[in-house]
Amino acid sequence: MLEVDSELAAKVRQENIRMHNRDSRVYDMRHPYMRDKAFQESFQADLALMDSSLAHLEQVRVLDCGAGTGNLTLKFLDFGWRVTALDISGGMLEVLRAKVSNGGDRLETIEADAEEYLLRQESSFDVVAFGATLHHLPDYVAVLELACKALKPGGLLYITGEPALVEQVGPGEFRLLRLDEYLNVCYKMARRPQHILTVLGKLLNLSRRDEIDESLAEFHVDVGLDQDRCRAILEASGLTLLHFGSFGYFGFRLNRLLARLGRVELRSQFKLLARRD
Ligand SMILES: C[S@@+](CC[C@H](N)C(=O)[O-])C[C@H]1O[C@@H](n2cnc3c(N)ncnc32)[C@H](O)[C@@H]1O
């Protein structure tokens, strides 16, 4: 994992606040997984699995860490659960609150850093969920350990939409994914020629002084998260793995085409569900 001192950690958090506040109003439109049928259906299946494991509880209390504009939170609310939606970006939470039509009285939103919040939690939640959040955090290992402690006995940890380590994806698949990224950039430039200037600026390192450093905000995205290490942390914290899966990122066009033509899927993302004993 990337080494982080406190100064770098503060910058990573700051750039996340700036980037997500800037993008909050266009986030759903710009992120294809929010509309992707297969991704959303697979999440509904995971939710049903969680619900059956918690069926004995009268009220399920869930912490959605990095809740964003509510991709997971809104579905948890539809299940009748009580949700604490935590995010470091006030802008993202504002969009989430405006979208709630069902169960608003069961929703609490908290604008805070995940690590700082989790430090103060112990056996508090029946579910702790991370949807595409861990790769934004300075130290995802520390946060995972704290998340395990924040679970009540019998509680569930759910992670989805995290990029796997390059070595865990496989070099051939990784090259195809990179090619896919380039194709996506070309596609964007063909549709919006002004995008060429942004790309050229980035290549020539001509960024403005106040420009958001997205490589800090997306801190672990290029290297990925170590799935084996995540599983080892859960085991050491007394959790049992119930489900582990890898899947392709649906936003990429090549990925979609390959899946359609030959049922080949570039499995660059992972998800898991584990229960505290
Ligand atoms: C890729 S978005 C995912 C949002 C949502 N979970 C989903 O599934 O669509 C990641 C979210 O994590 C939040 N985030 C980033 N760093 C954070 C931190 N240190 N603590 C809490 N939330 C953070 C961002 O503001 C953003 O809303």
PDB file of C-alpha atoms and ligand atoms in Angstrom:
ATOM      1  CA  MET A   1       0.000   0.000   0.000  1.00  0.00           C
ATOM      2  CA  LEU A   2       1.115   3.605  -0.607  1.00  0.00           C
ATOM      3  CA  GLU A   3       2.850   5.139   2.418  1.00  0.00           C
ATOM      4  CA  VAL A   4       1.124   8.256   3.814  1.00  0.00           C
ATOM      5  CA  ASP A   5       2.305  10.768   6.407  1.00  0.00           C
ATOM      6  CA  SER A   6      -0.153  13.135   8.099  1.00  0.00           C
ATOM      7  CA  GLU A   7       0.598  16.010   5.704  1.00  0.00           C
ATOM      8  CA  LEU A   8      -0.144  13.881   2.645  1.00  0.00           C
ATOM      9  CA  ALA A   9      -3.251  12.420   4.325  1.00  0.00           C
ATOM     10  CA  ALA A  10      -4.585  15.944   4.916  1.00  0.00           C
ATOM     11  CA  LYS A  11      -4.006  16.817   1.230  1.00  0.00           C
ATOM     12  CA  VAL A  12      -5.806  13.657   0.065  1.00  0.00           C
ATOM     13  CA  ARG A  13      -8.813  14.567   2.225  1.00  0.00           C
ATOM     14  CA  GLN A  14      -8.756  18.193   1.070  1.00  0.00           C
ATOM     15  CA  GLU A  15      -8.674  17.266  -2.625  1.00  0.00           C
ATOM     16  CA  ASN A  16     -11.557  14.835  -2.072  1.00  0.00           C
ATOM     17  CA  ILE A  17     -13.648  17.611  -0.546  1.00  0.00           C
ATOM     18  CA  ARG A  18     -12.802  19.974  -3.417  1.00  0.00           C
ATOM     19  CA  MET A  19     -13.325  17.430  -6.196  1.00  0.00           C
ATOM     20  CA  HIS A  20     -16.600  16.004  -4.866  1.00  0.00           C
ATOM     21  CA  ASN A  21     -18.034  19.428  -3.979  1.00  0.00           C
ATOM     22  CA  ARG A  22     -17.216  20.552  -7.524  1.00  0.00           C
ATOM     23  CA  ASP A  23     -18.743  17.435  -9.139  1.00  0.00           C
ATOM     24  CA  SER A  24     -21.693  16.749  -6.838  1.00  0.00           C
ATOM     25  CA  ARG A  25     -24.394  18.145  -9.158  1.00  0.00           C
ATOM     26  CA  VAL A  26     -23.156  16.252 -12.220  1.00  0.00           C
ATOM     27  CA  TYR A  27     -21.913  13.130 -10.409  1.00  0.00           C
ATOM     28  CA  ASP A  28     -24.839  10.845 -11.305  1.00  0.00           C
ATOM     29  CA  MET A  29     -24.787  11.926 -14.935  1.00  0.00           C
ATOM     30  CA  ARG A  30     -21.018  11.423 -15.298  1.00  0.00           C
ATOM     31  CA  HIS A  31     -20.781   8.019 -13.615  1.00  0.00           C
ATOM     32  CA  PRO A  32     -22.269   5.285 -15.786  1.00  0.00           C
ATOM     33  CA  TYR A  33     -22.505   2.744 -12.932  1.00  0.00           C
ATOM     34  CA  MET A  34     -25.322   4.857 -11.451  1.00  0.00           C
ATOM     35  CA  ARG A  35     -27.465   3.863 -14.445  1.00  0.00           C
ATOM     36  CA  ASP A  36     -25.935   0.520 -15.366  1.00  0.00           C
ATOM     37  CA  LYS A  37     -28.627  -2.154 -15.117  1.00  0.00           C
ATOM     38  CA  ALA A  38     -26.290  -5.102 -14.461  1.00  0.00           C
ATOM     39  CA  PHE A  39     -24.366  -3.251 -11.730  1.00  0.00           C
ATOM     40  CA  GLN A  40     -27.516  -2.036 -10.010  1.00  0.00           C
ATOM     41  CA  GLU A  41     -29.165  -5.472 -10.197  1.00  0.00           C
ATOM     42  CA  SER A  42     -26.093  -7.121  -8.728  1.00  0.00           C
ATOM     43  CA  PHE A  43     -26.229  -4.649  -5.840  1.00  0.00           C
ATOM     44  CA  GLN A  44     -29.908  -5.450  -5.255  1.00  0.00           C
ATOM     45  CA  ALA A  45     -28.958  -9.148  -5.069  1.00  0.00           C
ATOM     46  CA  ASP A  46     -26.254  -8.345  -2.470  1.00  0.00           C
ATOM     47  CA  LEU A  47     -28.809  -6.334  -0.500  1.00  0.00           C
ATOM     48  CA  ALA A  48     -31.234  -9.242  -0.473  1.00  0.00           C
ATOM     49  CA  LEU A  49     -28.426 -11.467   0.851  1.00  0.00           C
ATOM     50  CA  MET A  50     -27.649  -8.948   3.617  1.00  0.00           C
ATOM     51  CA  ASP A  51     -31.327  -8.618   4.469  1.00  0.00           C
ATOM     52  CA  SER A  52     -31.775 -12.390   4.823  1.00  0.00           C
ATOM     53  CA  SER A  53     -28.789 -12.548   7.161  1.00  0.00           C
ATOM     54  CA  LEU A  54     -30.268  -9.758   9.337  1.00  0.00           C
ATOM     55  CA  ALA A  55     -33.917 -10.868   9.133  1.00  0.00           C
ATOM     56  CA  HIS A  56     -34.046 -11.501  12.903  1.00  0.00           C
ATOM     57  CA  LEU A  57     -33.498  -7.780  13.656  1.00  0.00           C
ATOM     58  CA  GLU A  58     -36.427  -5.455  14.178  1.00  0.00           C
ATOM     59  CA  GLN A  59     -34.463  -2.443  12.950  1.00  0.00           C
ATOM     60  CA  VAL A  60     -31.223  -2.596  10.939  1.00  0.00           C
ATOM     61  CA  ARG A  61     -28.769   0.236  11.586  1.00  0.00           C
ATOM     62  CA  VAL A  62     -26.398   0.902   8.703  1.00  0.00           C
ATOM     63  CA  LEU A  63     -23.436   3.209   8.228  1.00  0.00           C
ATOM     64  CA  ASP A  64     -22.856   4.117   4.569  1.00  0.00           C
ATOM     65  CA  CYS A  65     -19.260   5.377   4.497  1.00  0.00           C
ATOM     66  CA  GLY A  66     -18.631   7.793   1.624  1.00  0.00           C
ATOM     67  CA  ALA A  67     -22.348   7.769   0.830  1.00  0.00           C
ATOM     68  CA  GLY A  68     -21.974  10.281  -2.006  1.00  0.00           C
ATOM     69  CA  THR A  69     -25.210  11.086  -3.822  1.00  0.00           C
ATOM     70  CA  GLY A  70     -26.902   8.060  -2.284  1.00  0.00           C
ATOM     71  CA  ASN A  71     -26.336   5.121  -4.613  1.00  0.00           C
ATOM     72  CA  LEU A  72     -26.432   2.679  -1.678  1.00  0.00           C
ATOM     73  CA  THR A  73     -28.164   4.858   0.931  1.00  0.00           C
ATOM     74  CA  LEU A  74     -31.405   5.235  -1.049  1.00  0.00           C
ATOM     75  CA  LYS A  75     -31.696   1.461  -1.460  1.00  0.00           C
ATOM     76  CA  PHE A  76     -30.975   0.849   2.220  1.00  0.00           C
ATOM     77  CA  LEU A  77     -33.793   3.293   3.042  1.00  0.00           C
ATOM     78  CA  ASP A  78     -36.136   1.440   0.647  1.00  0.00           C
ATOM     79  CA  PHE A  79     -35.433  -1.703   2.690  1.00  0.00           C
ATOM     80  CA  GLY A  80     -36.706   0.102   5.782  1.00  0.00           C
ATOM     81  CA  TRP A  81     -33.258   0.366   7.366  1.00  0.00           C
ATOM     82  CA  ARG A  82     -32.037   3.252   9.549  1.00  0.00           C
ATOM     83  CA  VAL A  83     -29.136   4.889   7.698  1.00  0.00           C
ATOM     84  CA  THR A  84     -26.231   7.060   8.777  1.00  0.00           C
ATOM     85  CA  ALA A  85     -24.878   8.485   5.516  1.00  0.00           C
ATOM     86  CA  LEU A  86     -21.378   9.799   6.113  1.00  0.00           C
ATOM     87  CA  ASP A  87     -19.353  11.777   3.597  1.00  0.00           C
ATOM     88  CA  ILE A  88     -16.470  14.211   3.650  1.00  0.00           C
ATOM     89  CA  SER A  89     -18.176  16.319   0.953  1.00  0.00           C
ATOM     90  CA  GLY A  90     -21.087  18.481   2.035  1.00  0.00           C
ATOM     91  CA  GLY A  91     -22.003  18.993  -1.636  1.00  0.00           C
ATOM     92  CA  MET A  92     -22.512  15.270  -2.229  1.00  0.00           C
ATOM     93  CA  LEU A  93     -24.698  14.981   0.906  1.00  0.00           C
ATOM     94  CA  GLU A  94     -26.798  17.941  -0.222  1.00  0.00           C
ATOM     95  CA  VAL A  95     -27.582  16.155  -3.507  1.00  0.00           C
ATOM     96  CA  LEU A  96     -28.356  12.951  -1.588  1.00  0.00           C
ATOM     97  CA  ARG A  97     -30.812  14.715   0.762  1.00  0.00           C
ATOM     98  CA  ALA A  98     -32.630  16.273  -2.204  1.00  0.00           C
ATOM     99  CA  LYS A  99     -33.153  12.798  -3.716  1.00  0.00           C
ATOM    100  CA  VAL A 100     -34.746  11.155  -0.658  1.00  0.00           C
ATOM    101  CA  SER A 101     -38.442  10.459  -1.139  1.00  0.00           C
ATOM    102  CA  ASN A 102     -38.839   7.440   1.099  1.00  0.00           C
ATOM    103  CA  GLY A 103     -37.789   7.097   4.738  1.00  0.00           C
ATOM    104  CA  GLY A 104     -36.259  10.524   5.256  1.00  0.00           C
ATOM    105  CA  ASP A 105     -37.087  10.182   8.966  1.00  0.00           C
ATOM    106  CA  ARG A 106     -34.719   7.176   9.107  1.00  0.00           C
ATOM    107  CA  LEU A 107     -31.816   9.086   7.553  1.00  0.00           C
ATOM    108  CA  GLU A 108     -29.045  10.951   9.324  1.00  0.00           C
ATOM    109  CA  THR A 109     -26.321  12.656   7.272  1.00  0.00           C
ATOM    110  CA  ILE A 110     -22.884  13.406   8.698  1.00  0.00           C
ATOM    111  CA  GLU A 111     -20.224  15.506   6.990  1.00  0.00           C
ATOM    112  CA  ALA A 112     -16.957  14.037   8.288  1.00  0.00           C
ATOM    113  CA  ASP A 113     -13.850  12.070   7.468  1.00  0.00           C
ATOM    114  CA  ALA A 114     -14.506   8.317   7.638  1.00  0.00           C
ATOM    115  CA  GLU A 115     -11.430   7.511   9.729  1.00  0.00           C
ATOM    116  CA  GLU A 116     -12.063  10.270  12.250  1.00  0.00           C
ATOM    117  CA  TYR A 117     -15.710   9.217  12.654  1.00  0.00           C
ATOM    118  CA  LEU A 118     -14.982   5.498  12.938  1.00  0.00           C
ATOM    119  CA  LEU A 119     -12.379   6.072  15.651  1.00  0.00           C
ATOM    120  CA  ARG A 120     -15.286   6.964  17.964  1.00  0.00           C
ATOM    121  CA  GLN A 121     -17.501   3.951  17.088  1.00  0.00           C
ATOM    122  CA  GLU A 122     -17.601   0.573  18.765  1.00  0.00           C
ATOM    123  CA  SER A 123     -20.198  -2.172  18.147  1.00  0.00           C
ATOM    124  CA  SER A 124     -22.562   0.525  16.854  1.00  0.00           C
ATOM    125  CA  PHE A 125     -23.856  -0.747  13.469  1.00  0.00           C
ATOM    126  CA  ASP A 126     -25.472  -3.858  11.967  1.00  0.00           C
ATOM    127  CA  VAL A 127     -23.978  -2.983   8.567  1.00  0.00           C
ATOM    128  CA  VAL A 128     -20.987  -0.882   7.566  1.00  0.00           C
ATOM    129  CA  ALA A 129     -20.863  -0.293   3.792  1.00  0.00           C
ATOM    130  CA  PHE A 130     -18.285   1.205   1.442  1.00  0.00           C
ATOM    131  CA  GLY A 131     -19.402   1.812  -2.158  1.00  0.00           C
ATOM    132  CA  ALA A 132     -16.380   2.877  -4.231  1.00  0.00           C
ATOM    133  CA  THR A 133     -15.036   4.789  -1.224  1.00  0.00           C
ATOM    134  CA  LEU A 134     -11.966   2.981   0.125  1.00  0.00           C
ATOM    135  CA  HIS A 135      -9.740   3.949  -2.812  1.00  0.00           C
ATOM    136  CA  HIS A 136     -10.279   7.651  -1.946  1.00  0.00           C
ATOM    137  CA  LEU A 137      -9.017   7.291   1.634  1.00  0.00           C
ATOM    138  CA  PRO A 138      -5.432   8.017   2.670  1.00  0.00           C
ATOM    139  CA  ASP A 139      -5.174   4.809   4.742  1.00  0.00           C
ATOM    140  CA  TYR A 140      -7.816   2.259   3.759  1.00  0.00           C
ATOM    141  CA  VAL A 141      -6.213  -0.444   5.935  1.00  0.00           C
ATOM    142  CA  ALA A 142      -6.697   1.615   9.128  1.00  0.00           C
ATOM    143  CA  VAL A 143     -10.270   2.443   8.109  1.00  0.00           C
ATOM    144  CA  LEU A 144     -11.123  -1.193   7.432  1.00  0.00           C
ATOM    145  CA  GLU A 145      -9.830  -2.209  10.868  1.00  0.00           C
ATOM    146  CA  LEU A 146     -11.949   0.509  12.499  1.00  0.00           C
ATOM    147  CA  ALA A 147     -15.000  -0.488  10.428  1.00  0.00           C
ATOM    148  CA  CYS A 148     -14.743  -4.062  11.746  1.00  0.00           C
ATOM    149  CA  LYS A 149     -14.757  -2.722  15.332  1.00  0.00           C
ATOM    150  CA  ALA A 150     -17.761  -0.510  14.548  1.00  0.00           C
ATOM    151  CA  LEU A 151     -19.857  -3.606  13.745  1.00  0.00           C
ATOM    152  CA  LYS A 152     -22.098  -5.229  16.309  1.00  0.00           C
ATOM    153  CA  PRO A 153     -21.581  -9.001  16.729  1.00  0.00           C
ATOM    154  CA  GLY A 154     -23.377 -10.652  13.792  1.00  0.00           C
ATOM    155  CA  GLY A 155     -23.055  -7.391  11.810  1.00  0.00           C
ATOM    156  CA  LEU A 156     -22.053  -7.226   8.142  1.00  0.00           C
ATOM    157  CA  LEU A 157     -19.247  -5.442   6.341  1.00  0.00           C
ATOM    158  CA  TYR A 158     -19.968  -4.719   2.678  1.00  0.00           C
ATOM    159  CA  ILE A 159     -17.477  -3.377   0.136  1.00  0.00           C
ATOM    160  CA  THR A 160     -18.124  -2.831  -3.555  1.00  0.00           C
ATOM    161  CA  GLY A 161     -16.713  -0.990  -6.559  1.00  0.00           C
ATOM    162  CA  GLU A 162     -13.076  -0.994  -5.488  1.00  0.00           C
ATOM    163  CA  PRO A 163     -10.238  -1.300  -8.018  1.00  0.00           C
ATOM    164  CA  ALA A 164      -8.141  -4.452  -7.564  1.00  0.00           C
ATOM    165  CA  LEU A 165      -4.320  -4.365  -7.472  1.00  0.00           C
ATOM    166  CA  VAL A 166      -2.807  -4.408 -10.948  1.00  0.00           C
ATOM    167  CA  GLU A 167      -1.096  -7.781 -10.246  1.00  0.00           C
ATOM    168  CA  GLN A 168      -4.400  -9.193  -9.043  1.00  0.00           C
ATOM    169  CA  VAL A 169      -6.126  -8.168 -12.279  1.00  0.00           C
ATOM    170  CA  GLY A 170      -3.475  -9.781 -14.484  1.00  0.00           C
ATOM    171  CA  PRO A 171      -1.094  -7.953 -16.875  1.00  0.00           C
ATOM    172  CA  GLY A 172      -3.001  -8.835 -20.084  1.00  0.00           C
ATOM    173  CA  GLU A 173      -6.330  -7.642 -18.731  1.00  0.00           C
ATOM    174  CA  PHE A 174      -4.656  -4.563 -17.284  1.00  0.00           C
ATOM    175  CA  ARG A 175      -3.283  -3.579 -20.709  1.00  0.00           C
ATOM    176  CA  LEU A 176      -6.744  -3.968 -22.221  1.00  0.00           C
ATOM    177  CA  LEU A 177      -8.178  -1.754 -19.484  1.00  0.00           C
ATOM    178  CA  ARG A 178      -5.586   0.926 -20.193  1.00  0.00           C
ATOM    179  CA  LEU A 179      -6.412   0.710 -23.916  1.00  0.00           C
ATOM    180  CA  ASP A 180     -10.040   1.097 -22.975  1.00  0.00           C
ATOM    181  CA  GLU A 181      -9.259   4.264 -20.991  1.00  0.00           C
ATOM    182  CA  TYR A 182      -7.457   5.755 -24.018  1.00  0.00           C
ATOM    183  CA  LEU A 183     -10.404   4.865 -26.247  1.00  0.00           C
ATOM    184  CA  ASN A 184     -12.720   6.607 -23.812  1.00  0.00           C
ATOM    185  CA  VAL A 185     -10.591   9.756 -23.868  1.00  0.00           C
ATOM    186  CA  CYS A 186     -10.589   9.695 -27.721  1.00  0.00           C
ATOM    187  CA  TYR A 187     -14.360   9.246 -27.687  1.00  0.00           C
ATOM    188  CA  LYS A 188     -14.757  12.244 -25.339  1.00  0.00           C
ATOM    189  CA  MET A 189     -12.492  14.360 -27.570  1.00  0.00           C
ATOM    190  CA  ALA A 190     -14.482  13.437 -30.663  1.00  0.00           C
ATOM    191  CA  ARG A 191     -17.722  14.484 -28.935  1.00  0.00           C
ATOM    192  CA  ARG A 192     -16.366  17.593 -27.212  1.00  0.00           C
ATOM    193  CA  PRO A 193     -13.339  19.013 -29.047  1.00  0.00           C
ATOM    194  CA  GLN A 194     -12.677  21.476 -26.195  1.00  0.00           C
ATOM    195  CA  HIS A 195     -11.704  18.404 -24.131  1.00  0.00           C
ATOM    196  CA  ILE A 196      -8.521  18.270 -26.301  1.00  0.00           C
ATOM    197  CA  LEU A 197      -7.266  21.412 -24.518  1.00  0.00           C
ATOM    198  CA  THR A 198      -7.768  19.857 -21.081  1.00  0.00           C
ATOM    199  CA  VAL A 199      -5.926  16.696 -22.117  1.00  0.00           C
ATOM    200  CA  LEU A 200      -3.115  18.671 -23.763  1.00  0.00           C
ATOM    201  CA  GLY A 201      -2.809  20.847 -20.646  1.00  0.00           C
ATOM    202  CA  LYS A 202      -2.494  17.735 -18.487  1.00  0.00           C
ATOM    203  CA  LEU A 203       0.111  16.169 -20.791  1.00  0.00           C
ATOM    204  CA  LEU A 204       2.179  19.362 -20.788  1.00  0.00           C
ATOM    205  CA  ASN A 205       1.678  19.816 -17.049  1.00  0.00           C
ATOM    206  CA  LEU A 206       0.101  23.212 -17.563  1.00  0.00           C
ATOM    207  CA  SER A 207      -2.361  22.914 -14.706  1.00  0.00           C
ATOM    208  CA  ARG A 208      -3.515  26.081 -12.946  1.00  0.00           C
ATOM    209  CA  ARG A 209      -2.261  26.589  -9.407  1.00  0.00           C
ATOM    210  CA  ASP A 210      -5.727  26.160  -7.869  1.00  0.00           C
ATOM    211  CA  GLU A 211      -6.646  23.175 -10.027  1.00  0.00           C
ATOM    212  CA  ILE A 212      -7.792  20.109  -8.136  1.00  0.00           C
ATOM    213  CA  ASP A 213      -5.219  17.321  -8.050  1.00  0.00           C
ATOM    214  CA  GLU A 214      -7.404  14.364  -9.019  1.00  0.00           C
ATOM    215  CA  SER A 215      -4.554  11.899  -8.582  1.00  0.00           C
ATOM    216  CA  LEU A 216      -4.643  12.780  -4.851  1.00  0.00           C
ATOM    217  CA  ALA A 217      -8.438  12.576  -4.641  1.00  0.00           C
ATOM    218  CA  GLU A 218      -8.429   9.197  -6.426  1.00  0.00           C
ATOM    219  CA  PHE A 219      -5.484   8.214  -4.259  1.00  0.00           C
ATOM    220  CA  HIS A 220      -5.327   4.423  -4.746  1.00  0.00           C
ATOM    221  CA  VAL A 221      -6.960   4.169  -8.142  1.00  0.00           C
ATOM    222  CA  ASP A 222      -3.824   3.661 -10.248  1.00  0.00           C
ATOM    223  CA  VAL A 223      -2.273   1.050  -7.981  1.00  0.00           C
ATOM    224  CA  GLY A 224      -5.503  -0.518  -6.757  1.00  0.00           C
ATOM    225  CA  LEU A 225      -6.462  -2.074  -3.435  1.00  0.00           C
ATOM    226  CA  ASP A 226      -4.870  -5.261  -2.204  1.00  0.00           C
ATOM    227  CA  GLN A 227      -7.795  -7.701  -2.013  1.00  0.00           C
ATOM    228  CA  ASP A 228      -5.725 -10.301  -0.150  1.00  0.00           C
ATOM    229  CA  ARG A 229      -4.742  -7.746   2.490  1.00  0.00           C
ATOM    230  CA  CYS A 230      -8.373  -6.651   2.887  1.00  0.00           C
ATOM    231  CA  ARG A 231      -9.413 -10.265   3.429  1.00  0.00           C
ATOM    232  CA  ALA A 232      -6.565 -10.792   5.935  1.00  0.00           C
ATOM    233  CA  ILE A 233      -7.678  -7.725   7.952  1.00  0.00           C
ATOM    234  CA  LEU A 234     -11.223  -9.031   8.136  1.00  0.00           C
ATOM    235  CA  GLU A 235     -10.056 -12.446   9.269  1.00  0.00           C
ATOM    236  CA  ALA A 236      -7.744 -10.959  11.929  1.00  0.00           C
ATOM    237  CA  SER A 237     -10.653  -8.809  13.176  1.00  0.00           C
ATOM    238  CA  GLY A 238     -12.874 -11.861  13.665  1.00  0.00           C
ATOM    239  CA  LEU A 239     -14.991 -11.601  10.506  1.00  0.00           C
ATOM    240  CA  THR A 240     -15.997 -14.509   8.283  1.00  0.00           C
ATOM    241  CA  LEU A 241     -16.093 -13.970   4.538  1.00  0.00           C
ATOM    242  CA  LEU A 242     -19.569 -14.769   3.146  1.00  0.00           C
ATOM    243  CA  HIS A 243     -19.064 -13.669  -0.435  1.00  0.00           C
ATOM    244  CA  PHE A 244     -16.239 -12.425  -2.630  1.00  0.00           C
ATOM    245  CA  GLY A 245     -16.671 -11.407  -6.265  1.00  0.00           C
ATOM    246  CA  SER A 246     -14.809  -9.597  -9.022  1.00  0.00           C
ATOM    247  CA  PHE A 247     -16.438  -7.825 -11.903  1.00  0.00           C
ATOM    248  CA  GLY A 248     -15.813  -5.457 -14.790  1.00  0.00           C
ATOM    249  CA  TYR A 249     -16.255  -1.734 -14.634  1.00  0.00           C
ATOM    250  CA  PHE A 250     -19.291  -1.099 -16.768  1.00  0.00           C
ATOM    251  CA  GLY A 251     -18.395   2.436 -17.756  1.00  0.00           C
ATOM    252  CA  PHE A 252     -15.706   1.246 -20.123  1.00  0.00           C
ATOM    253  CA  ARG A 253     -16.895   0.738 -23.667  1.00  0.00           C
ATOM    254  CA  LEU A 254     -14.365  -1.955 -24.611  1.00  0.00           C
ATOM    255  CA  ASN A 255     -15.346  -3.882 -21.535  1.00  0.00           C
ATOM    256  CA  ARG A 256     -18.988  -3.749 -22.545  1.00  0.00           C
ATOM    257  CA  LEU A 257     -18.175  -4.748 -26.128  1.00  0.00           C
ATOM    258  CA  LEU A 258     -16.027  -7.717 -25.057  1.00  0.00           C
ATOM    259  CA  ALA A 259     -18.687  -8.849 -22.625  1.00  0.00           C
ATOM    260  CA  ARG A 260     -21.326  -8.648 -25.349  1.00  0.00           C
ATOM    261  CA  LEU A 261     -19.269 -10.332 -28.090  1.00  0.00           C
ATOM    262  CA  GLY A 262     -17.550 -13.120 -26.281  1.00  0.00           C
ATOM    263  CA  ARG A 263     -18.766 -13.041 -22.718  1.00  0.00           C
ATOM    264  CA  VAL A 264     -15.258 -11.951 -21.722  1.00  0.00           C
ATOM    265  CA  GLU A 265     -15.242  -9.583 -18.772  1.00  0.00           C
ATOM    266  CA  LEU A 266     -12.306  -7.494 -17.622  1.00  0.00           C
ATOM    267  CA  ARG A 267     -12.542  -8.096 -13.900  1.00  0.00           C
ATOM    268  CA  SER A 268     -10.901  -5.019 -12.517  1.00  0.00           C
ATOM    269  CA  GLN A 269     -13.186  -4.341  -9.551  1.00  0.00           C
ATOM    270  CA  PHE A 270     -14.043  -6.379  -6.483  1.00  0.00           C
ATOM    271  CA  LYS A 271     -16.705  -6.628  -3.832  1.00  0.00           C
ATOM    272  CA  LEU A 272     -17.082  -8.619  -0.643  1.00  0.00           C
ATOM    273  CA  LEU A 273     -19.478  -9.353   2.172  1.00  0.00           C
ATOM    274  CA  ALA A 274     -18.291 -10.526   5.594  1.00  0.00           C
ATOM    275  CA  ARG A 275     -19.912 -11.137   8.984  1.00  0.00           C
ATOM    276  CA  ARG A 276     -18.531 -10.362  12.422  1.00  0.00           C
ATOM    277  CA  ASP A 277     -18.672 -13.546  14.532  1.00  0.00           C
TER     278      ASP A 277
HETATM  279  C1  LIG B   1     -16.825   7.397  -5.819  1.00  0.00           C
HETATM  280  S1  LIG B   1     -17.836   8.227  -4.635  1.00  0.00           S
HETATM  281  C2  LIG B   1     -18.971   6.902  -4.246  1.00  0.00           C
HETATM  282  C3  LIG B   1     -20.270   7.393  -3.693  1.00  0.00           C
HETATM  283  C4  LIG B   1     -21.308   6.320  -3.355  1.00  0.00           C
HETATM  284  N1  LIG B   1     -20.867   5.472  -2.267  1.00  0.00           N
HETATM  285  C5  LIG B   1     -21.662   5.480  -4.554  1.00  0.00           C
HETATM  286  O1  LIG B   1     -21.661   4.239  -4.440  1.00  0.00           O
HETATM  287  O2  LIG B   1     -22.016   6.050  -5.596  1.00  0.00           O
HETATM  288  C6  LIG B   1     -16.776   8.283  -3.211  1.00  0.00           C
HETATM  289  C7  LIG B   1     -17.327   9.136  -2.075  1.00  0.00           C
HETATM  290  O3  LIG B   1     -16.414   9.041  -0.967  1.00  0.00           O
HETATM  291  C8  LIG B   1     -16.341  10.306  -0.349  1.00  0.00           C
HETATM  292  N2  LIG B   1     -15.070  10.412   0.409  1.00  0.00           N
HETATM  293  C9  LIG B   1     -13.829  10.614  -0.088  1.00  0.00           C
HETATM  294  N3  LIG B   1     -12.930  10.675   0.915  1.00  0.00           N
HETATM  295  C10 LIG B   1     -13.627  10.503   2.065  1.00  0.00           C
HETATM  296  C11 LIG B   1     -13.247  10.475   3.431  1.00  0.00           C
HETATM  297  N4  LIG B   1     -11.977  10.627   3.827  1.00  0.00           N
HETATM  298  N5  LIG B   1     -14.209  10.276   4.353  1.00  0.00           N
HETATM  299  C12 LIG B   1     -15.502  10.146   3.980  1.00  0.00           C
HETATM  300  N6  LIG B   1     -15.923  10.167   2.697  1.00  0.00           N
HETATM  301  C13 LIG B   1     -14.987  10.339   1.744  1.00  0.00           C
HETATM  302  C14 LIG B   1     -16.423  11.294  -1.512  1.00  0.00           C
HETATM  303  O4  LIG B   1     -16.785  12.591  -1.099  1.00  0.00           O
HETATM  304  C15 LIG B   1     -17.448  10.601  -2.405  1.00  0.00           C
HETATM  305  O5  LIG B   1     -18.760  11.047  -2.152  1.00  0.00           O
END
